[in-house]
């Protein structure tokens, strides 16, 4: 793979940071951050609030990237419910503008979307299936997909689900289980919510392969193993040696969550597997890596990056 100039937006977020650290092993990476400042050796960081007029154009003109991986988003489901206008701006208007400018400059773009564009009634969704988003976050993400595809048909739109270590220590479901189980606290594990999570670092590597293969259009980019959130919690308990009985099997109906959740978000990935000519990463291997990252002090290392 040739060395490219890569702009990664949302480089202080769970997916953006993991992707930037993977990409920086082979490429020249510029990571955009907003409210967080990172003291990085591996890649350059640039502060920009993408909601401010002119910010996207300035960023692209300054960096002149070959590839752009757009991870910045308003990705907190409850925040989106309480501020639908900001959700729409950040998750739809920003991607539209970014896609337009990228199209003019000739770079390749991956826009990150979510499995939650589906209502989760059947699961096993392909790229051909019709989305039916349930909440504000999911609706704003679907609007973003459509805006990107319209503004830049060459762009990749990748629907993902992921886990990993984040600088807040609270961003992913894996961290939720880790935080509770390591403190000896019981926590709910949904037995009737299914997904196909992939380690954020592994997903970042998949993105680089998708860009290198010059793909365009809509792809499901999730792990090749699907499981319930309860099973995921139990796997984490076992891998870290915590008491798995602390993961309480619970129905999502009894959870009292504010935003609507789709129960079965399993996605088919044949299109991407075929395009890349290889299988996608699986959750069990990802959990092994998640555990070895912990053993190597990765969660503390990334928290120390925050200035
Ligand atoms: N996490 C998941 O389980 C999951 C599942 C499916 C899909 N996704 C999708 O994956 C992508 C990444 O999610 P994530 O979990 O990594 O999100 P995250 O950890 O919440 O990170 C969000 C990033 O967006 C940046 N950002 C927010 N508002 C901004 C603004 N106005 N201007 C510039 N940057 C801004 C944040 O910067 P600061 O922190 O510096 O302010 C941060 O770097 C999103 O598109 C999300 O929809 C995530």
Short mmCIF file of C-alpha atoms and ligand atoms in Angstrom, two decimals:
data_model
loop_
_atom_site.label_atom_id
_atom_site.label_comp_id
_atom_site.label_asym_id
_atom_site.label_seq_id
_atom_site.Cartn_x
_atom_site.Cartn_y
_atom_site.Cartn_z
CA UNK A 1 0.00 0.00 0.00
CA UNK A 2 1.39 3.42 -1.03
CA UNK A 3 1.82 6.05 1.69
CA UNK A 4 -1.14 8.47 1.65
CA UNK A 5 -2.07 11.76 3.31
CA UNK A 6 -5.12 10.85 5.38
CA UNK A 7 -7.49 13.19 7.19
CA UNK A 8 -9.38 11.44 9.98
CA UNK A 9 -12.16 13.50 11.54
CA UNK A 10 -13.20 12.80 15.12
CA UNK A 11 -9.67 11.63 16.01
CA UNK A 12 -10.38 12.08 19.73
CA UNK A 13 -13.35 9.71 19.50
CA UNK A 14 -13.39 5.95 19.96
CA UNK A 15 -13.31 5.04 16.27
CA UNK A 16 -11.33 8.03 15.03
CA UNK A 17 -8.45 7.58 17.48
CA UNK A 18 -8.21 3.82 16.95
CA UNK A 19 -8.31 4.31 13.17
CA UNK A 20 -5.75 7.12 13.26
CA UNK A 21 -3.32 5.04 15.33
CA UNK A 22 -3.63 2.12 12.88
CA UNK A 23 -3.35 4.37 9.81
CA UNK A 24 -0.31 6.22 11.20
CA UNK A 25 1.69 2.96 11.10
CA UNK A 26 1.84 3.28 7.28
CA UNK A 27 0.52 6.70 6.30
CA UNK A 28 0.81 10.42 7.04
CA UNK A 29 -2.19 11.08 9.28
CA UNK A 30 -3.89 14.33 10.27
CA UNK A 31 -6.47 13.87 13.03
CA UNK A 32 -9.17 16.52 13.51
CA UNK A 33 -10.31 17.03 17.09
CA UNK A 34 -12.87 19.41 18.55
CA UNK A 35 -13.27 19.85 22.32
CA UNK A 36 -10.38 17.51 23.20
CA UNK A 37 -6.72 18.44 22.67
CA UNK A 38 -4.38 15.47 22.18
CA UNK A 39 -0.62 15.43 22.65
CA UNK A 40 0.28 12.92 19.94
CA UNK A 41 3.55 11.65 18.47
CA UNK A 42 1.97 9.20 16.03
CA UNK A 43 0.04 11.78 14.00
CA UNK A 44 -0.62 15.54 13.74
CA UNK A 45 -3.79 16.90 15.28
CA UNK A 46 -5.82 19.87 14.08
CA UNK A 47 -8.55 21.54 16.13
CA UNK A 48 -11.73 22.33 14.22
CA UNK A 49 -15.39 22.63 15.12
CA UNK A 50 -16.98 21.31 11.94
CA UNK A 51 -20.25 23.08 12.74
CA UNK A 52 -18.62 26.50 12.27
CA UNK A 53 -19.02 28.15 8.86
CA UNK A 54 -16.00 27.56 6.60
CA UNK A 55 -14.37 25.01 8.93
CA UNK A 56 -14.66 22.05 6.56
CA UNK A 57 -13.31 23.92 3.56
CA UNK A 58 -10.37 25.30 5.60
CA UNK A 59 -9.53 21.84 6.93
CA UNK A 60 -9.45 20.28 3.47
CA UNK A 61 -7.49 23.17 1.97
CA UNK A 62 -4.91 23.05 4.76
CA UNK A 63 -4.38 19.30 4.64
CA UNK A 64 -4.95 18.44 0.97
CA UNK A 65 -5.66 14.79 1.83
CA UNK A 66 -5.67 11.83 -0.56
CA UNK A 67 -8.09 9.99 1.70
CA UNK A 68 -10.65 11.22 4.27
CA UNK A 69 -12.18 8.99 6.95
CA UNK A 70 -15.11 10.84 8.51
CA UNK A 71 -15.60 9.54 12.06
CA UNK A 72 -16.73 12.81 13.72
CA UNK A 73 -20.39 12.70 14.70
CA UNK A 74 -22.88 13.36 17.44
CA UNK A 75 -22.86 9.68 18.35
CA UNK A 76 -24.40 9.78 21.83
CA UNK A 77 -27.94 8.47 21.34
CA UNK A 78 -29.42 10.26 24.37
CA UNK A 79 -27.78 13.61 23.46
CA UNK A 80 -29.30 13.30 19.99
CA UNK A 81 -32.75 12.75 21.52
CA UNK A 82 -32.41 15.91 23.60
CA UNK A 83 -31.01 18.05 20.74
CA UNK A 84 -32.43 16.82 17.42
CA UNK A 85 -31.36 19.95 15.56
CA UNK A 86 -27.71 19.53 16.48
CA UNK A 87 -27.94 15.83 15.67
CA UNK A 88 -29.17 16.62 12.18
CA UNK A 89 -26.54 19.31 11.65
CA UNK A 90 -23.64 17.16 12.83
CA UNK A 91 -24.76 13.83 11.38
CA UNK A 92 -26.26 15.00 8.10
CA UNK A 93 -25.33 18.60 7.15
CA UNK A 94 -21.63 18.26 8.06
CA UNK A 95 -21.24 14.99 6.09
CA UNK A 96 -23.02 16.56 3.10
CA UNK A 97 -20.70 19.57 3.07
CA UNK A 98 -17.62 17.40 3.62
CA UNK A 99 -18.64 15.06 0.80
CA UNK A 100 -19.16 18.02 -1.57
CA UNK A 101 -15.73 19.52 -0.88
CA UNK A 102 -14.00 16.14 -1.06
CA UNK A 103 -15.65 15.49 -4.44
CA UNK A 104 -14.28 18.81 -5.75
CA UNK A 105 -10.73 18.06 -4.56
CA UNK A 106 -10.69 14.49 -5.89
CA UNK A 107 -9.84 12.71 -2.63
CA UNK A 108 -11.47 9.42 -1.59
CA UNK A 109 -13.94 9.51 1.30
CA UNK A 110 -15.30 7.01 3.81
CA UNK A 111 -18.33 8.29 5.66
CA UNK A 112 -19.05 6.27 8.80
CA UNK A 113 -22.67 5.33 9.43
CA UNK A 114 -24.36 2.84 11.71
CA UNK A 115 -26.23 -0.46 11.82
CA UNK A 116 -28.93 1.47 13.74
CA UNK A 117 -30.47 2.78 10.51
CA UNK A 118 -32.52 -0.43 10.63
CA UNK A 119 -35.45 -1.01 12.98
CA UNK A 120 -34.06 -4.40 14.01
CA UNK A 121 -37.28 -6.34 13.50
CA UNK A 122 -35.72 -9.07 11.36
CA UNK A 123 -31.93 -8.72 11.41
CA UNK A 124 -29.57 -10.19 8.81
CA UNK A 125 -29.88 -7.00 6.75
CA UNK A 126 -28.10 -6.52 3.44
CA UNK A 127 -27.25 -3.22 1.75
CA UNK A 128 -30.39 -3.75 -0.38
CA UNK A 129 -32.76 -3.74 2.60
CA UNK A 130 -34.81 -0.65 3.37
CA UNK A 131 -33.73 1.21 6.52
CA UNK A 132 -36.30 2.30 9.09
CA UNK A 133 -34.51 4.30 11.79
CA UNK A 134 -36.22 4.41 15.17
CA UNK A 135 -34.78 7.40 17.02
CA UNK A 136 -33.28 10.84 16.40
CA UNK A 137 -29.68 9.53 16.23
CA UNK A 138 -30.55 6.82 13.72
CA UNK A 139 -32.68 9.18 11.60
CA UNK A 140 -29.89 11.76 11.50
CA UNK A 141 -27.36 9.08 10.49
CA UNK A 142 -29.61 7.82 7.68
CA UNK A 143 -30.04 11.41 6.48
CA UNK A 144 -26.22 11.66 6.50
CA UNK A 145 -25.86 8.52 4.36
CA UNK A 146 -28.28 9.88 1.77
CA UNK A 147 -26.66 13.32 1.78
CA UNK A 148 -23.17 11.86 1.22
CA UNK A 149 -24.33 9.54 -1.56
CA UNK A 150 -26.02 12.46 -3.31
CA UNK A 151 -23.15 14.91 -2.90
CA UNK A 152 -20.37 12.45 -3.75
CA UNK A 153 -21.39 9.18 -5.44
CA UNK A 154 -17.74 8.02 -5.38
CA UNK A 155 -17.71 8.08 -1.57
CA UNK A 156 -17.91 4.95 0.56
CA UNK A 157 -20.68 4.87 3.15
CA UNK A 158 -19.81 2.23 5.78
CA UNK A 159 -22.39 1.01 8.27
CA UNK A 160 -20.51 -0.14 11.35
CA UNK A 161 -20.76 -1.36 14.92
CA UNK A 162 -17.69 -1.34 17.11
CA UNK A 163 -16.11 -1.62 20.52
CA UNK A 164 -12.77 -0.65 22.01
CA UNK A 165 -10.99 1.59 24.50
CA UNK A 166 -11.84 5.32 24.40
CA UNK A 167 -10.23 8.32 26.08
CA UNK A 168 -13.34 8.87 28.24
CA UNK A 169 -13.26 5.20 29.25
CA UNK A 170 -17.03 5.13 28.77
CA UNK A 171 -17.74 5.24 25.05
CA UNK A 172 -18.17 1.58 24.17
CA UNK A 173 -20.30 -1.27 25.41
CA UNK A 174 -17.14 -3.26 26.10
CA UNK A 175 -15.97 -0.51 28.46
CA UNK A 176 -19.40 -0.47 30.13
CA UNK A 177 -19.04 -4.17 30.93
CA UNK A 178 -15.39 -3.81 31.90
CA UNK A 179 -16.07 -0.84 34.23
CA UNK A 180 -18.92 -2.56 36.04
CA UNK A 181 -17.44 -6.04 36.22
CA UNK A 182 -14.02 -4.84 37.36
CA UNK A 183 -15.75 -2.93 40.19
CA UNK A 184 -17.74 -6.05 41.12
CA UNK A 185 -21.01 -4.34 40.13
CA UNK A 186 -23.90 -6.21 38.50
CA UNK A 187 -24.94 -4.89 35.09
CA UNK A 188 -27.68 -5.58 32.56
CA UNK A 189 -26.87 -7.65 29.49
CA UNK A 190 -29.64 -7.63 26.89
CA UNK A 191 -30.56 -11.14 25.81
CA UNK A 192 -32.80 -9.89 22.99
CA UNK A 193 -30.53 -7.30 21.31
CA UNK A 194 -28.18 -8.72 18.66
CA UNK A 195 -25.24 -7.09 16.88
CA UNK A 196 -21.99 -7.90 15.07
CA UNK A 197 -19.36 -5.77 16.81
CA UNK A 198 -15.79 -5.34 15.59
CA UNK A 199 -12.79 -3.97 17.49
CA UNK A 200 -12.32 -0.29 16.51
CA UNK A 201 -8.64 -0.87 15.58
CA UNK A 202 -9.62 -3.80 13.31
CA UNK A 203 -12.31 -1.65 11.72
CA UNK A 204 -9.75 1.07 11.03
CA UNK A 205 -7.64 -1.48 9.12
CA UNK A 206 -10.71 -2.56 7.13
CA UNK A 207 -11.30 1.11 6.19
CA UNK A 208 -7.75 1.40 4.84
CA UNK A 209 -8.28 -1.71 2.73
CA UNK A 210 -11.58 -0.32 1.40
CA UNK A 211 -9.89 2.92 0.37
CA UNK A 212 -6.94 1.09 -1.14
CA UNK A 213 -9.36 -1.04 -3.18
CA UNK A 214 -11.02 2.17 -4.53
CA UNK A 215 -14.49 1.03 -3.45
CA UNK A 216 -17.47 3.35 -3.60
CA UNK A 217 -21.07 3.13 -2.46
CA UNK A 218 -22.77 1.54 0.53
CA UNK A 219 -21.10 -1.29 2.52
CA UNK A 220 -21.83 -3.11 5.74
CA UNK A 221 -18.52 -3.16 7.64
CA UNK A 222 -19.14 -5.13 10.84
CA UNK A 223 -17.64 -8.19 12.47
CA UNK A 224 -18.25 -11.67 11.07
CA UNK A 225 -19.70 -12.99 14.35
CA UNK A 226 -23.08 -11.84 15.65
CA UNK A 227 -24.19 -12.29 19.25
CA UNK A 228 -26.49 -10.85 21.92
CA UNK A 229 -25.28 -8.03 24.14
CA UNK A 230 -25.64 -10.44 27.08
CA UNK A 231 -23.33 -12.96 25.39
CA UNK A 232 -20.87 -10.15 24.64
CA UNK A 233 -20.83 -9.17 28.34
CA UNK A 234 -20.28 -12.77 29.39
CA UNK A 235 -17.38 -13.13 26.91
CA UNK A 236 -15.75 -10.03 28.41
CA UNK A 237 -16.24 -11.35 31.96
CA UNK A 238 -14.61 -14.67 30.98
CA UNK A 239 -11.69 -13.11 29.13
CA UNK A 240 -10.83 -10.74 31.98
CA UNK A 241 -11.52 -13.33 34.68
CA UNK A 242 -14.48 -11.46 36.22
CA UNK A 243 -17.56 -13.12 37.73
CA UNK A 244 -19.85 -13.68 34.74
CA UNK A 245 -22.90 -13.95 37.04
CA UNK A 246 -22.62 -10.15 37.41
CA UNK A 247 -23.93 -9.86 33.83
CA UNK A 248 -27.66 -10.02 34.51
CA UNK A 249 -29.66 -11.42 31.59
CA UNK A 250 -32.29 -8.73 30.86
CA UNK A 251 -34.86 -7.99 28.16
CA UNK A 252 -34.43 -4.54 26.55
CA UNK A 253 -38.18 -4.02 27.18
CA UNK A 254 -37.46 -3.94 30.92
CA UNK A 255 -34.42 -1.66 30.69
CA UNK A 256 -36.01 1.82 30.97
CA UNK A 257 -33.70 3.24 28.24
CA UNK A 258 -34.73 6.69 26.96
CA UNK A 259 -34.06 6.29 23.22
CA UNK A 260 -35.66 3.50 21.17
CA UNK A 261 -33.23 0.63 20.40
CA UNK A 262 -33.46 -1.75 17.46
CA UNK A 263 -33.39 -5.34 18.75
CA UNK A 264 -31.75 -7.27 15.91
CA UNK A 265 -29.02 -5.34 14.12
CA UNK A 266 -27.20 -8.26 12.57
CA UNK A 267 -25.88 -7.25 9.14
CA UNK A 268 -24.82 -9.27 6.11
CA UNK A 269 -21.33 -8.46 4.89
CA UNK A 270 -21.00 -10.56 1.70
CA UNK A 271 -20.70 -7.43 -0.46
CA UNK A 272 -17.62 -6.20 1.41
CA UNK A 273 -16.11 -9.67 1.79
CA UNK A 274 -16.42 -10.16 -1.95
CA UNK A 275 -15.01 -6.70 -2.75
CA UNK A 276 -11.97 -7.17 -0.48
CA UNK A 277 -11.50 -10.86 -1.24
CA UNK A 278 -11.08 -11.69 2.44
CA UNK A 279 -13.16 -12.30 5.54
CA UNK A 280 -13.87 -9.54 8.04
CA UNK A 281 -12.45 -9.51 11.57
CA UNK A 282 -14.35 -11.46 14.20
CA UNK A 283 -15.47 -10.48 17.66
CA UNK A 284 -13.61 -13.22 19.57
CA UNK A 285 -10.24 -12.24 18.09
CA UNK A 286 -11.17 -8.61 18.70
CA UNK A 287 -11.88 -9.36 22.36
CA UNK A 288 -8.49 -11.09 22.63
CA UNK A 289 -6.86 -7.91 21.29
CA UNK A 290 -9.05 -5.76 23.57
CA UNK A 291 -7.70 -7.80 26.49
CA UNK A 292 -4.06 -7.60 25.37
CA UNK A 293 -4.42 -3.84 24.86
CA UNK A 294 -5.55 -3.71 28.50
CA UNK A 295 -2.58 -5.79 29.62
CA UNK A 296 -0.23 -3.45 27.73
CA UNK A 297 -1.72 -0.36 29.44
CA UNK A 298 -3.38 1.00 26.27
CA UNK A 299 -6.45 2.46 28.09
CA UNK A 300 -4.17 4.51 30.39
CA UNK A 301 -1.87 5.49 27.50
CA UNK A 302 -4.68 7.00 25.43
CA UNK A 303 -6.09 8.85 28.45
CA UNK A 304 -2.66 10.40 29.05
CA UNK A 305 -2.77 11.84 25.50
CA UNK A 306 -5.41 14.38 26.58
CA UNK A 307 -3.79 17.75 27.26
N1 LIG B 1 -19.48 3.69 19.10
C1 LIG B 1 -20.31 2.86 18.53
O1 LIG B 1 -20.68 1.84 19.10
C2 LIG B 1 -20.82 3.12 17.12
C3 LIG B 1 -21.71 2.20 16.57
C4 LIG B 1 -22.17 2.41 15.27
C5 LIG B 1 -21.74 3.51 14.56
N2 LIG B 1 -20.90 4.40 15.13
C6 LIG B 1 -20.48 5.57 14.32
O2 LIG B 1 -19.06 5.63 14.34
C7 LIG B 1 -18.63 6.98 14.27
C8 LIG B 1 -17.66 7.26 15.41
O3 LIG B 1 -18.33 7.05 16.65
P1 LIG B 1 -17.53 7.10 18.02
O4 LIG B 1 -18.19 6.15 18.92
O5 LIG B 1 -16.08 7.02 17.76
O6 LIG B 1 -17.91 8.58 18.51
P2 LIG B 1 -17.29 9.43 19.72
O7 LIG B 1 -16.34 8.62 20.50
O8 LIG B 1 -18.44 10.09 20.40
O9 LIG B 1 -16.45 10.55 18.96
C9 LIG B 1 -17.08 11.59 18.27
C10 LIG B 1 -16.00 12.47 17.64
O10 LIG B 1 -16.66 13.53 16.93
C11 LIG B 1 -16.04 14.75 17.28
N3 LIG B 1 -17.01 15.84 17.20
C12 LIG B 1 -18.19 15.96 17.83
N4 LIG B 1 -18.76 17.14 17.53
C13 LIG B 1 -17.90 17.77 16.68
C14 LIG B 1 -17.91 19.02 16.02
N5 LIG B 1 -18.91 19.90 16.17
N6 LIG B 1 -16.87 19.34 15.23
C15 LIG B 1 -15.83 18.48 15.07
N7 LIG B 1 -15.77 17.28 15.67
C16 LIG B 1 -16.79 16.94 16.48
C17 LIG B 1 -15.57 14.56 18.72
O11 LIG B 1 -14.54 15.50 19.00
P3 LIG B 1 -14.22 16.00 20.51
O12 LIG B 1 -14.41 14.79 21.41
O13 LIG B 1 -12.79 16.45 20.44
O14 LIG B 1 -15.18 17.08 20.81
C18 LIG B 1 -15.06 13.13 18.66
O15 LIG B 1 -13.75 13.10 18.16
C19 LIG B 1 -19.90 7.83 14.27
O16 LIG B 1 -20.25 8.13 12.95
C20 LIG B 1 -20.94 6.90 14.86
O17 LIG B 1 -22.23 7.25 14.41
C21 LIG B 1 -20.42 4.24 16.38
#
